Coordinates of C-alpha atoms and ligand atoms in Angstrom, one line a residue:
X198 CA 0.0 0.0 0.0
X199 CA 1.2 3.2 -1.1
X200 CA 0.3 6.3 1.2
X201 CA -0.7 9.3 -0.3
X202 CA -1.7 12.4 1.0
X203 CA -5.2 11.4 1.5
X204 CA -4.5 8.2 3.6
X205 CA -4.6 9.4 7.6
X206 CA -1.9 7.7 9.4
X207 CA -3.0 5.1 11.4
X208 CA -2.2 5.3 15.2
X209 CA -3.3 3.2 18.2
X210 CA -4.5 5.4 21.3
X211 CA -1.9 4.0 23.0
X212 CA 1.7 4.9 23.0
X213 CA 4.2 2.7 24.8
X214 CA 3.9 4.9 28.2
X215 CA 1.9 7.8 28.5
X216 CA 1.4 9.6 31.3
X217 CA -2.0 7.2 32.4
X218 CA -0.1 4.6 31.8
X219 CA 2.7 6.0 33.7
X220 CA 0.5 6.5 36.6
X221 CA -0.8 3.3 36.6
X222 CA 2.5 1.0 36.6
X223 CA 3.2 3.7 39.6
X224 CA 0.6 3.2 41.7
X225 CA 0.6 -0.6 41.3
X226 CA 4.0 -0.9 42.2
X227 CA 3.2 1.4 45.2
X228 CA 0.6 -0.6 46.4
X229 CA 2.6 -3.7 46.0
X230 CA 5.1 -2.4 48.8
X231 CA 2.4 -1.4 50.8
X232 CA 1.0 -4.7 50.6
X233 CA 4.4 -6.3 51.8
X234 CA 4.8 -4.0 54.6
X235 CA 1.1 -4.6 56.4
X236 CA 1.4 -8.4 55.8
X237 CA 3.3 -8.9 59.6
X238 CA 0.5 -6.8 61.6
X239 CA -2.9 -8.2 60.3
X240 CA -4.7 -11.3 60.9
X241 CA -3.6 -14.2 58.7
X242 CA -7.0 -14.3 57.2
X243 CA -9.1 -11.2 55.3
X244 CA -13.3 -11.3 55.3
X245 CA -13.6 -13.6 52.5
X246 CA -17.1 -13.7 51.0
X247 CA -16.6 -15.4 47.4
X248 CA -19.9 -14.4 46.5
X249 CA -20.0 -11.0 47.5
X250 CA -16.5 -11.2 45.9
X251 CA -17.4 -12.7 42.8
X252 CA -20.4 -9.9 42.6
X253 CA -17.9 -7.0 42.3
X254 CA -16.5 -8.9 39.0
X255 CA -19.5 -10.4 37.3
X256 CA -20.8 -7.4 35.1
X257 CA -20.5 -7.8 31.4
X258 CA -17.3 -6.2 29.6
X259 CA -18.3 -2.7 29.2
X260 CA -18.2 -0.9 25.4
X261 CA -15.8 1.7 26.0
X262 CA -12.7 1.3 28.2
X263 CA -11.5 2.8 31.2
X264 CA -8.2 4.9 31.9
X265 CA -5.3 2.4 33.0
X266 CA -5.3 4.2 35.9
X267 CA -8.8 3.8 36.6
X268 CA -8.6 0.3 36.1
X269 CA -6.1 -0.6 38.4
X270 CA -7.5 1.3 41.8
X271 CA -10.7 -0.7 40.9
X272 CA -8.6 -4.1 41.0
X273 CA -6.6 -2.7 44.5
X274 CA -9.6 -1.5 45.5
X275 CA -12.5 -4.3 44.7
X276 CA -10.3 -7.2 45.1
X277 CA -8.6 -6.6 48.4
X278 CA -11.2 -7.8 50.7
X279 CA -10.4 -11.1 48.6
X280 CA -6.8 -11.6 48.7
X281 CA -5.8 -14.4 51.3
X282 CA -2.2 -13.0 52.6
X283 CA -0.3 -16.5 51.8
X284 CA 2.8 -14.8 51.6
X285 CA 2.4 -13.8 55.6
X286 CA 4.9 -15.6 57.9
X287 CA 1.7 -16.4 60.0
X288 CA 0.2 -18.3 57.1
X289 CA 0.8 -21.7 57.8
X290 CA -1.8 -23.4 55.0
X291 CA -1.0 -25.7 52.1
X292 CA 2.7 -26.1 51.6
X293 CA 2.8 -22.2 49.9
X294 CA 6.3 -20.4 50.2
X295 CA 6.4 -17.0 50.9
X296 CA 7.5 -15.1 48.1
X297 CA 10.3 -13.3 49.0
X298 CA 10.5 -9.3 48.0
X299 CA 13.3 -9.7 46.0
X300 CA 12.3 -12.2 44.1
X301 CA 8.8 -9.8 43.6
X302 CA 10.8 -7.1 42.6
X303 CA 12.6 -9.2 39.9
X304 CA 9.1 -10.8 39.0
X305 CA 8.4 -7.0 37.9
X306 CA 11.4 -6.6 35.6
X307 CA 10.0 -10.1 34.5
X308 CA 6.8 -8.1 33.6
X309 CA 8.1 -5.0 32.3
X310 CA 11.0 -6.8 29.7
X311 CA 8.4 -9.0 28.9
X312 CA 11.1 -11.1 27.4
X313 CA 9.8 -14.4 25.8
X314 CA 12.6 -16.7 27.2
X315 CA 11.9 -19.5 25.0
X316 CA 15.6 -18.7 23.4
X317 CA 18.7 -18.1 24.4
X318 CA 19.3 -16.3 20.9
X319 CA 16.0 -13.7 21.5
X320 CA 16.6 -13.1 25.5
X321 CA 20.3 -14.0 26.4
X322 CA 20.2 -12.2 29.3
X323 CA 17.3 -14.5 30.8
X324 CA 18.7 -17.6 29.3
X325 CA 21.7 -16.8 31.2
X326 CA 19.9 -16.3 34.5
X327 CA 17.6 -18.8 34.3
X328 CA 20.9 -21.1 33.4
X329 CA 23.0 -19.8 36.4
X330 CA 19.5 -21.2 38.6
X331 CA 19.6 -24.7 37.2
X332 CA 23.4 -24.9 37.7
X333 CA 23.0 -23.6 41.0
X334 CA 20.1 -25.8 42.3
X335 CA 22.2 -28.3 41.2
X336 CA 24.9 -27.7 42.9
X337 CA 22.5 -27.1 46.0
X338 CA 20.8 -30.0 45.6
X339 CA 23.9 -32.4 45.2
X340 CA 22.4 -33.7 41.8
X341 CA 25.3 -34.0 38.7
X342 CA 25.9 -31.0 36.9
X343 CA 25.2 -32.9 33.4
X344 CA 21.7 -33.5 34.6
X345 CA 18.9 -31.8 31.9
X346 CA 16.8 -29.0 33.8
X347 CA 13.5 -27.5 33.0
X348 CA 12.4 -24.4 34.4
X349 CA 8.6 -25.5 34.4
X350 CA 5.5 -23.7 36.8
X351 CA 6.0 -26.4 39.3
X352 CA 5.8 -29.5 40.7
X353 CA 2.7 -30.8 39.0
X354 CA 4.4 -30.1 35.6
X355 CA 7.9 -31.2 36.6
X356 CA 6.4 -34.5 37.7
X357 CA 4.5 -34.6 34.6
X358 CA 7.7 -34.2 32.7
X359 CA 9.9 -36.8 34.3
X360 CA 7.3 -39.0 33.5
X361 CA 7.0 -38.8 30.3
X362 CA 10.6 -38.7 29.7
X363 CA 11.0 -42.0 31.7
X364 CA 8.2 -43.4 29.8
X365 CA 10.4 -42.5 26.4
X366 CA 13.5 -43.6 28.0
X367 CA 12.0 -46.9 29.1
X368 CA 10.4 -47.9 25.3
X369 CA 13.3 -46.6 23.8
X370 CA 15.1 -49.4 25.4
X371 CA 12.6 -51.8 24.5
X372 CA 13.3 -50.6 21.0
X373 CA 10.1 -48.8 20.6
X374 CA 10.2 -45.2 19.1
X375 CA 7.2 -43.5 21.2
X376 CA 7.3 -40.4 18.8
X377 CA 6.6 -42.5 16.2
X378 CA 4.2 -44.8 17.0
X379 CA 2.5 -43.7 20.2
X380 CA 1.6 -46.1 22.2
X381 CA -0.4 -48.3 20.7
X382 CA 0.9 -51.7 20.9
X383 CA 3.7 -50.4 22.5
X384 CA 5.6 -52.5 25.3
X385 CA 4.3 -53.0 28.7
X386 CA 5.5 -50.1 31.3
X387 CA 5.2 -51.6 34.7
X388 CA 4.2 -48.5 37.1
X389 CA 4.9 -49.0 41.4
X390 CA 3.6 -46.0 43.4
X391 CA 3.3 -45.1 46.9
X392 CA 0.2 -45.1 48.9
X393 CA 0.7 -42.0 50.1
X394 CA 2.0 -40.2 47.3
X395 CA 0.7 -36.7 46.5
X396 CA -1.7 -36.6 44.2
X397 CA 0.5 -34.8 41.4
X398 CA 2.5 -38.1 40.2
X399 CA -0.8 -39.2 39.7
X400 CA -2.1 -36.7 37.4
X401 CA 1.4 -36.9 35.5
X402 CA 1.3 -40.3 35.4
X403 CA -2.4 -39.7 33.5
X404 CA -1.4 -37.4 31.3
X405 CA 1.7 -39.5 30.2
X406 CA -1.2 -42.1 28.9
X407 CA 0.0 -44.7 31.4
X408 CA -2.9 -45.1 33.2
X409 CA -3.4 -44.7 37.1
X410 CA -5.7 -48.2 37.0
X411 CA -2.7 -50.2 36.3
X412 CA -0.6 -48.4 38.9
X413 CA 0.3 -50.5 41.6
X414 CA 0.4 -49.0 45.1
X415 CA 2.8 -49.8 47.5
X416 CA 2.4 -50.5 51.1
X417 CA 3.6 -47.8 53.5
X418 CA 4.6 -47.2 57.3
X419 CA 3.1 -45.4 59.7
X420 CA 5.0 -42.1 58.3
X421 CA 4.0 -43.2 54.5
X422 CA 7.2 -44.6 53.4
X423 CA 7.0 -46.9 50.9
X424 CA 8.2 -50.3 52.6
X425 CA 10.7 -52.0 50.7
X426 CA 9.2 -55.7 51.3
X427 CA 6.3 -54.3 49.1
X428 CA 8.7 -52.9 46.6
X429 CA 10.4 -55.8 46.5
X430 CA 7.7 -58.1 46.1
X431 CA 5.4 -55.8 43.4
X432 CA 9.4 -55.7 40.9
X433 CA 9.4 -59.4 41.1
X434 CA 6.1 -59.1 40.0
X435 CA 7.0 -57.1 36.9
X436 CA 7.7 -58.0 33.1
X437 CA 9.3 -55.5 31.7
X438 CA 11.3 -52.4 33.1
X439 CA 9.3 -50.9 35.6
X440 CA 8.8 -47.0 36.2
X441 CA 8.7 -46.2 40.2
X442 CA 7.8 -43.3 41.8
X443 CA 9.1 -42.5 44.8
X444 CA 8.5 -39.2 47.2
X445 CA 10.7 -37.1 49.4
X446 CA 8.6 -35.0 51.7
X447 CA 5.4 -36.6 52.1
X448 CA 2.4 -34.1 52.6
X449 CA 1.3 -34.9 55.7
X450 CA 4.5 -35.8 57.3
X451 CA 7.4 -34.5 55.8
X452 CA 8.7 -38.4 55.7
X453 CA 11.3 -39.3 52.9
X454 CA 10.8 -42.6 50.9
X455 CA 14.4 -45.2 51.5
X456 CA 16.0 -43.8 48.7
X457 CA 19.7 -46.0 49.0
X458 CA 17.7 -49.3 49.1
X459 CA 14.4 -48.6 47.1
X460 CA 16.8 -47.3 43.7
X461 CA 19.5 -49.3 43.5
X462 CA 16.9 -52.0 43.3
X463 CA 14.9 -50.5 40.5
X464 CA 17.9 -49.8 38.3
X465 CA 19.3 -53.4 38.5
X466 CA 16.3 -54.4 36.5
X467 CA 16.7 -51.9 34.3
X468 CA 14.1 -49.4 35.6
X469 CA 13.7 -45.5 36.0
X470 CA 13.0 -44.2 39.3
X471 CA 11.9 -40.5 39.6
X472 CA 11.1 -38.6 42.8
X473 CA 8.4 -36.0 43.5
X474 CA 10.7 -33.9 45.5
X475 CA 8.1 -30.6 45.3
X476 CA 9.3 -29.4 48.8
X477 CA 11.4 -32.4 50.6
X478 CA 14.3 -32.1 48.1
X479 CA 15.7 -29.0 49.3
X480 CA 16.4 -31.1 52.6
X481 CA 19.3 -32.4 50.3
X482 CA 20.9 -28.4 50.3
X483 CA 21.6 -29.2 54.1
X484 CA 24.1 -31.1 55.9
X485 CA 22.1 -31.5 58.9
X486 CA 19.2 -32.9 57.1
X487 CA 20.9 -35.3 54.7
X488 CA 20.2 -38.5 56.8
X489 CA 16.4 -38.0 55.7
X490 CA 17.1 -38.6 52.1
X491 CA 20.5 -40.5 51.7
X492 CA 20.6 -42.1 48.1
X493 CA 18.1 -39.6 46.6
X494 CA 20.9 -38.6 44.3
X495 CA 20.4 -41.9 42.6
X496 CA 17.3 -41.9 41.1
X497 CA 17.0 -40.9 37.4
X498 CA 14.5 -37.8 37.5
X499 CA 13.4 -35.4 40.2
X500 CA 10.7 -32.5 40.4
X501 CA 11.3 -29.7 42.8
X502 CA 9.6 -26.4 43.3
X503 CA 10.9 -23.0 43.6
X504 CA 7.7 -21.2 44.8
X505 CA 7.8 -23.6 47.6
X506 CA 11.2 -23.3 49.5
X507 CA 13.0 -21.6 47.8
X508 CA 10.4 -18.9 48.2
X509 CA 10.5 -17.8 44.9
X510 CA 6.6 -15.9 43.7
X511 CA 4.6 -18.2 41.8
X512 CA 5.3 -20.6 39.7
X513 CA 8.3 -21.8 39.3
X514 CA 9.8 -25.1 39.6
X515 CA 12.2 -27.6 38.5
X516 CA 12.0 -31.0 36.2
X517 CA 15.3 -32.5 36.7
X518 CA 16.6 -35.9 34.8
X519 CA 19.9 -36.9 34.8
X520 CA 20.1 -38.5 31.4
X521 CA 20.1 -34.7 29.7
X522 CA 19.1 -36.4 25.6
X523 CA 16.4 -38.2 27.7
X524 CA 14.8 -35.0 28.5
X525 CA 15.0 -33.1 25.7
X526 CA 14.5 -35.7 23.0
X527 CA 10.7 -36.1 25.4
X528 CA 10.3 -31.9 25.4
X529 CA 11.8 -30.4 22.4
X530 CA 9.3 -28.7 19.6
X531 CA 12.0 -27.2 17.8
X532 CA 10.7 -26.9 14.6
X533 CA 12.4 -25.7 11.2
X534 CA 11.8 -21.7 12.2
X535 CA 13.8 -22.4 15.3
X536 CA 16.8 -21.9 14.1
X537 CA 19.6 -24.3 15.3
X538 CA 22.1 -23.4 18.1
X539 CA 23.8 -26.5 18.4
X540 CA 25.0 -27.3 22.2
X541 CA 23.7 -23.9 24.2
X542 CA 21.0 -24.7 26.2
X543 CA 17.8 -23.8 24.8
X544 CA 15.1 -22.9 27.5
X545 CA 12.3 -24.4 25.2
X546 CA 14.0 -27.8 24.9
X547 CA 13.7 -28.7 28.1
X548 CA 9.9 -27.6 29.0
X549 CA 6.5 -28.2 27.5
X550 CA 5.8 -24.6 26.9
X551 CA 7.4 -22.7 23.6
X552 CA 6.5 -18.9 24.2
X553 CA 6.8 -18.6 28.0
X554 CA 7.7 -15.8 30.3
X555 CA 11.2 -15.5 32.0
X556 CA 10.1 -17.7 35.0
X557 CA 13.7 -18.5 36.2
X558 CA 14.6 -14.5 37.2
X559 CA 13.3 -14.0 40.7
X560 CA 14.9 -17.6 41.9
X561 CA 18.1 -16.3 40.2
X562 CA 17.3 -12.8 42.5
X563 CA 16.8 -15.2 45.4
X564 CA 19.5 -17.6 45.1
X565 CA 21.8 -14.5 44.5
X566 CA 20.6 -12.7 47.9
X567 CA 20.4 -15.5 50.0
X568 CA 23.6 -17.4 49.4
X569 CA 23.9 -21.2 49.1
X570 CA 24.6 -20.7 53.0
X571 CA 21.2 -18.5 53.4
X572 CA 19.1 -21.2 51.4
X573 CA 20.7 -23.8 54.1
X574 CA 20.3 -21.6 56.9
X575 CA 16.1 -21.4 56.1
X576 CA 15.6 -24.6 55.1
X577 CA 17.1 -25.5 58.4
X578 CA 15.2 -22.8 60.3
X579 CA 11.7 -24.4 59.2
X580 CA 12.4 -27.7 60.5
X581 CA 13.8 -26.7 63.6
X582 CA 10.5 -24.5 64.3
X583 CA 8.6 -27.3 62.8
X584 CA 10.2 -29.2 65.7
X585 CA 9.8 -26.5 68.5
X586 CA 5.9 -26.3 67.7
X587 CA 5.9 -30.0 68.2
X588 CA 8.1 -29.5 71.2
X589 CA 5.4 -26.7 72.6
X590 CA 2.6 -28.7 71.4
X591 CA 3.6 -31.8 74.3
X592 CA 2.1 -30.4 77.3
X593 CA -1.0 -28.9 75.5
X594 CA -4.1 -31.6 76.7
X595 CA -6.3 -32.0 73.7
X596 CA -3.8 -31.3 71.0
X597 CA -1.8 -34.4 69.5
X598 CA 0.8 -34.5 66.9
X599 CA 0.4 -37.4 65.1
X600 CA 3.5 -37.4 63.3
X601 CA 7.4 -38.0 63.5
X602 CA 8.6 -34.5 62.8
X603 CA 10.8 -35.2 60.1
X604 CA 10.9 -31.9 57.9
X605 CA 8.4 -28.7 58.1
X606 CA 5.4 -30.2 58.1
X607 CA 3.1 -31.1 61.2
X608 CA 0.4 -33.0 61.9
X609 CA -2.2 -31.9 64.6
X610 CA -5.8 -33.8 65.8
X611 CA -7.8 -33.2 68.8
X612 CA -10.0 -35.7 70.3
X613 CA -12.5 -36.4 67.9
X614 CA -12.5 -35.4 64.5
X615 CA -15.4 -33.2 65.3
X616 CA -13.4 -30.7 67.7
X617 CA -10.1 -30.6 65.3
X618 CA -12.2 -29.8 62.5
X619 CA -14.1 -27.0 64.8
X620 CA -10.7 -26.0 66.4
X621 CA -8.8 -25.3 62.8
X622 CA -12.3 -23.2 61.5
X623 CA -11.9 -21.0 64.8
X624 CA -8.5 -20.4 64.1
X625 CA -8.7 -20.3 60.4
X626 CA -11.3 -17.4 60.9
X627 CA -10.7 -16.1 64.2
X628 CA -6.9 -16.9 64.7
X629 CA -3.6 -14.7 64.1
X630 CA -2.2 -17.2 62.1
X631 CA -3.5 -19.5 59.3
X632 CA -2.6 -23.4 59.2
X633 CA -4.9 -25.7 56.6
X634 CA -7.2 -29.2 56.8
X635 CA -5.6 -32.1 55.9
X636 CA -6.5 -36.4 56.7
X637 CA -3.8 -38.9 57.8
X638 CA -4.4 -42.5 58.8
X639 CA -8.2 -41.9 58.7
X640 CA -8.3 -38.7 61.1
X641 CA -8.9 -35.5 60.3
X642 CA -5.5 -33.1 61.1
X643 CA -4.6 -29.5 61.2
X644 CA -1.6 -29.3 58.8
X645 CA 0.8 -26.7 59.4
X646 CA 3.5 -26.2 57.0
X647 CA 6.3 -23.7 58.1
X648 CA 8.0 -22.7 55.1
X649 CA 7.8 -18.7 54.8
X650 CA 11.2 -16.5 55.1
X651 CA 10.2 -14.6 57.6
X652 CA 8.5 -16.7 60.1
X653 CA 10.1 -16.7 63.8
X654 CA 9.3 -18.7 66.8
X655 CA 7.1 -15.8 67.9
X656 CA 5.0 -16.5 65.4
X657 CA 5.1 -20.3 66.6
X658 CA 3.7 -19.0 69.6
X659 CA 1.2 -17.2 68.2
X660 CA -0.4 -20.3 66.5
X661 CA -0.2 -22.3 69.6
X662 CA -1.7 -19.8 71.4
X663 CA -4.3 -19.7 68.6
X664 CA -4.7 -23.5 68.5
X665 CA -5.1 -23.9 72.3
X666 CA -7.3 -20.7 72.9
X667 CA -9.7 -22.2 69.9
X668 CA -9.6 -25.8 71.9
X669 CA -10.9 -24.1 75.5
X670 CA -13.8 -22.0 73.7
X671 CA -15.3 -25.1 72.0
X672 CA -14.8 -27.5 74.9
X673 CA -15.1 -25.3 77.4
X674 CA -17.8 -22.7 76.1
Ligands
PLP768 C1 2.9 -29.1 46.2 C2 3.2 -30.5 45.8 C3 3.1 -31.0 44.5 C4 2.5 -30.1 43.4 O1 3.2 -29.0 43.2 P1 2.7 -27.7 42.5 O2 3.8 -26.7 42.6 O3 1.4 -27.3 43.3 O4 2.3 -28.0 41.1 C5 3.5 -32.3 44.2 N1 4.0 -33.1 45.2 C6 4.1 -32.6 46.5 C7 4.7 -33.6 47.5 C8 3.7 -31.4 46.8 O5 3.9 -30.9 48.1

């Protein structure tokens, strides 16, 4: 198209930042520190109403837009009352790390470059980055620095990777070529899970088209460890090269699966163990905890989370498999507009996603301000409060822990099911502090999970004094 005088130039309203707009990244990242600063004083818990909530967002998408401005002190404004402060060091719920500021403030330069770190050609910088974090994890994690990483948006992805790249591995051996002929009338993979495993494995193992009907589940101790006898017994069971699952930081418990017997084992028969390490494998960073997980470094593919303890903001995490080709030969897309970089890592190659954003930056942010010694120093700080709650828990009547405090996590029931369900709703709603609902060995618990940066025994106290005022009210109204 030629342009003559009588063609009007064509111009969107917007320019890249004027002064509205301006305003408007301004304001947000003003409210953003706000937000961070008030998260230590207020109760762990805001008014939540999701349908009085969902009422302030249910009109229909208006003709005519709004300033930027405008439109972000609606969404601080309207959807305050709803945002659950998980990042507080009193929010005990889930297993949810707390988002350390730094790692916010690199999630904005995330935003802002809007880099799509899909390639190390297009966004060196990131690639870079995000490649100092898997070396460094690593490192951190004692895993071998040839190891293939994936900077994925967690553990449910990670797990769903290794997965899939141990099902390719495994019928690659078998001389099948899964890329070429799916899996119809492909060899038999033999799956062995854990009783107790999260429910994430699960889903991966779905997705991978293996089937969770054919998955056998092994027995388990009273902490949910798989028990070798039943291992033993389900692989001399098995046809073909099974795929086993193991787990290191049960939900519920914290407990570690026996890593130096259960792999060895596997391997000898020619099978692939991976390990759904979401939170529990970053009890490997620390000398004083490495008894819980000796012999993890065996296995052939790990997932681990960033958002979890590392603290990085959501998501990030970490699929992990030591055979490098295995992982990328199950992940790559590259397709001929990709143009070929030979032997530099490639973001894309290792993940599911092509176009993604820079994900890796704030643990780089966090890994850089805490220090391989800071990341030990926390991990370690959790499971000593962890302990100290259980130690402060002993001579409170009418508040058991039912578990053998092996990491962060903890495991609280009352009498009856009745009262610790009534207890945790108290202090959910009426409490300081916020720990979640959980079920182990057919009771219903309080779980607590202490895993933020910034929680201190005083907030410890807090939730016991929480936990134990919430017990006298309802038995003793
Ligand atoms: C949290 C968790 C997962 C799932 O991880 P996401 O980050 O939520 O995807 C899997 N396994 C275990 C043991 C977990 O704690």
């Amino acid at each position: 198209m030629t342009k003559n005088s009588a063609t009007p130039t064509i111009r969107p309203k917007l320019t890249p930042l004027d002064a509205d707009n301006r305003d408007a990244m301004t304001a947000a990242a003003q409210h953003a520190i706000s937000y961070r600063a008030s998260l230590a004083d207020g109760p762990a818990k805001p008014d939540l109403r999701p349908n009085d909530i969902a009422a302030r967002f249910d009109g229909a998408l208006p003709d005519h837009g709004e300033t930027a401005m405008d439109v972000i002190d609606h969404i601080i404004s309207d959807a305050s009352a709803g945002i659950h402060p998980h990042t507080s060091p009193r929010f005990f719920g889930y297993v949810c790390g707390g988002s350390m500021p730094v790692g916010a403030a690199a999630d904005f330069l995330v935003t802002a470059w809007g880099q799509n770190a899909a390639s190390s050609w297009e966004s060196p910088s990131i690639a870079a980055m995000e490649q100092a974090v898997c070396r460094w994890c690593l490192d951190l994690l004692g895993l071998p620095n040839t190891c293939g990483v994936g900077i994925v948006t967690g553990a449910t992805v990670a797990n769903a990777q290794g997965i899939i790249a141990a099902r390719d591995a495994l019928l690659k051996r078998q001389g099948w070529d899964v890329d070429e002929h799916g899996l119809f009338g492909a060899p038999e993979i033999p799956i062995l899970i854990g009783a107790d495993a999260h429910s994430a494995p699960l889903a991966g193992l779905r997705y991978a088209g293996l089937g969770l009907g054919r998955a056998i589940r092994l027995d388990t101790d009273a902490q949910g460890r798989i028990q070798i006898k039943a291992l033993q017994h389900a692989l001399s069971q098995c046809s073909h090269p099974p795929l086993v699952v193991l787990q290191a930081g049960q939900i519920n418990t914290g407990a570690c699966d026996p890593f130096a017997e259960a792999i060895p084992m596997v391997q000898a028969m020619g099978g692939w163990v991976h390990v759904d390490g979401a939170f529990g494998l970053w009890a490997a960073a620390v000398p004083e905890l490495r008894d819980r997980l000796v012999g993890v470094e065996q296995a052939d593919s790990w997932a681990v989370d960033l958002h979890k303890w590392l603290n990085a903001p959501y998501d990030a995490g970490l699929c992990i498999v030591r055979d490098r080709a295995s992982l990328i030969s199950a992940m790559s897309a590259r397709g001929a507009y990709l143009p070929d970089h030979g032997e530099t890592w490639e973001p894309s190659d290792s993940t599911l996603e092509l176009s993604r954003r820079a994900r890796g930056l704030p643990s780089y942010a966090i890994l850089k301000h805490l220090g391989a010694a800071g990341v030990r120093a926390m991990v370690l700080r959790h499971c000593r409060l962890a302990q100290y709650l259980a130690d402060s828990l002993q001579d409170q009547p009418g508040l058991e822990v039912l578990n053998d405090v092996a990491l962060n996590q903890v495991a609280i029931a009352c009498e009856t099911d009745q009262i610790t369900s009534q207890v945790l709703h108290r202090v959910q709603t009426g409490g300081k502090t916020y720990p979640s609902h959980g079920e182990w060995r057919g009771r219903q618990i309080i779980r607590v999970s202490i895993i933020n940066h910034a929680t201190s025994s005083d907030d410890i106290d807090t939730l016991v004094n929480d936990l134990r005022t919430a017990l006298q009210e309802i038995t003793q109204p």
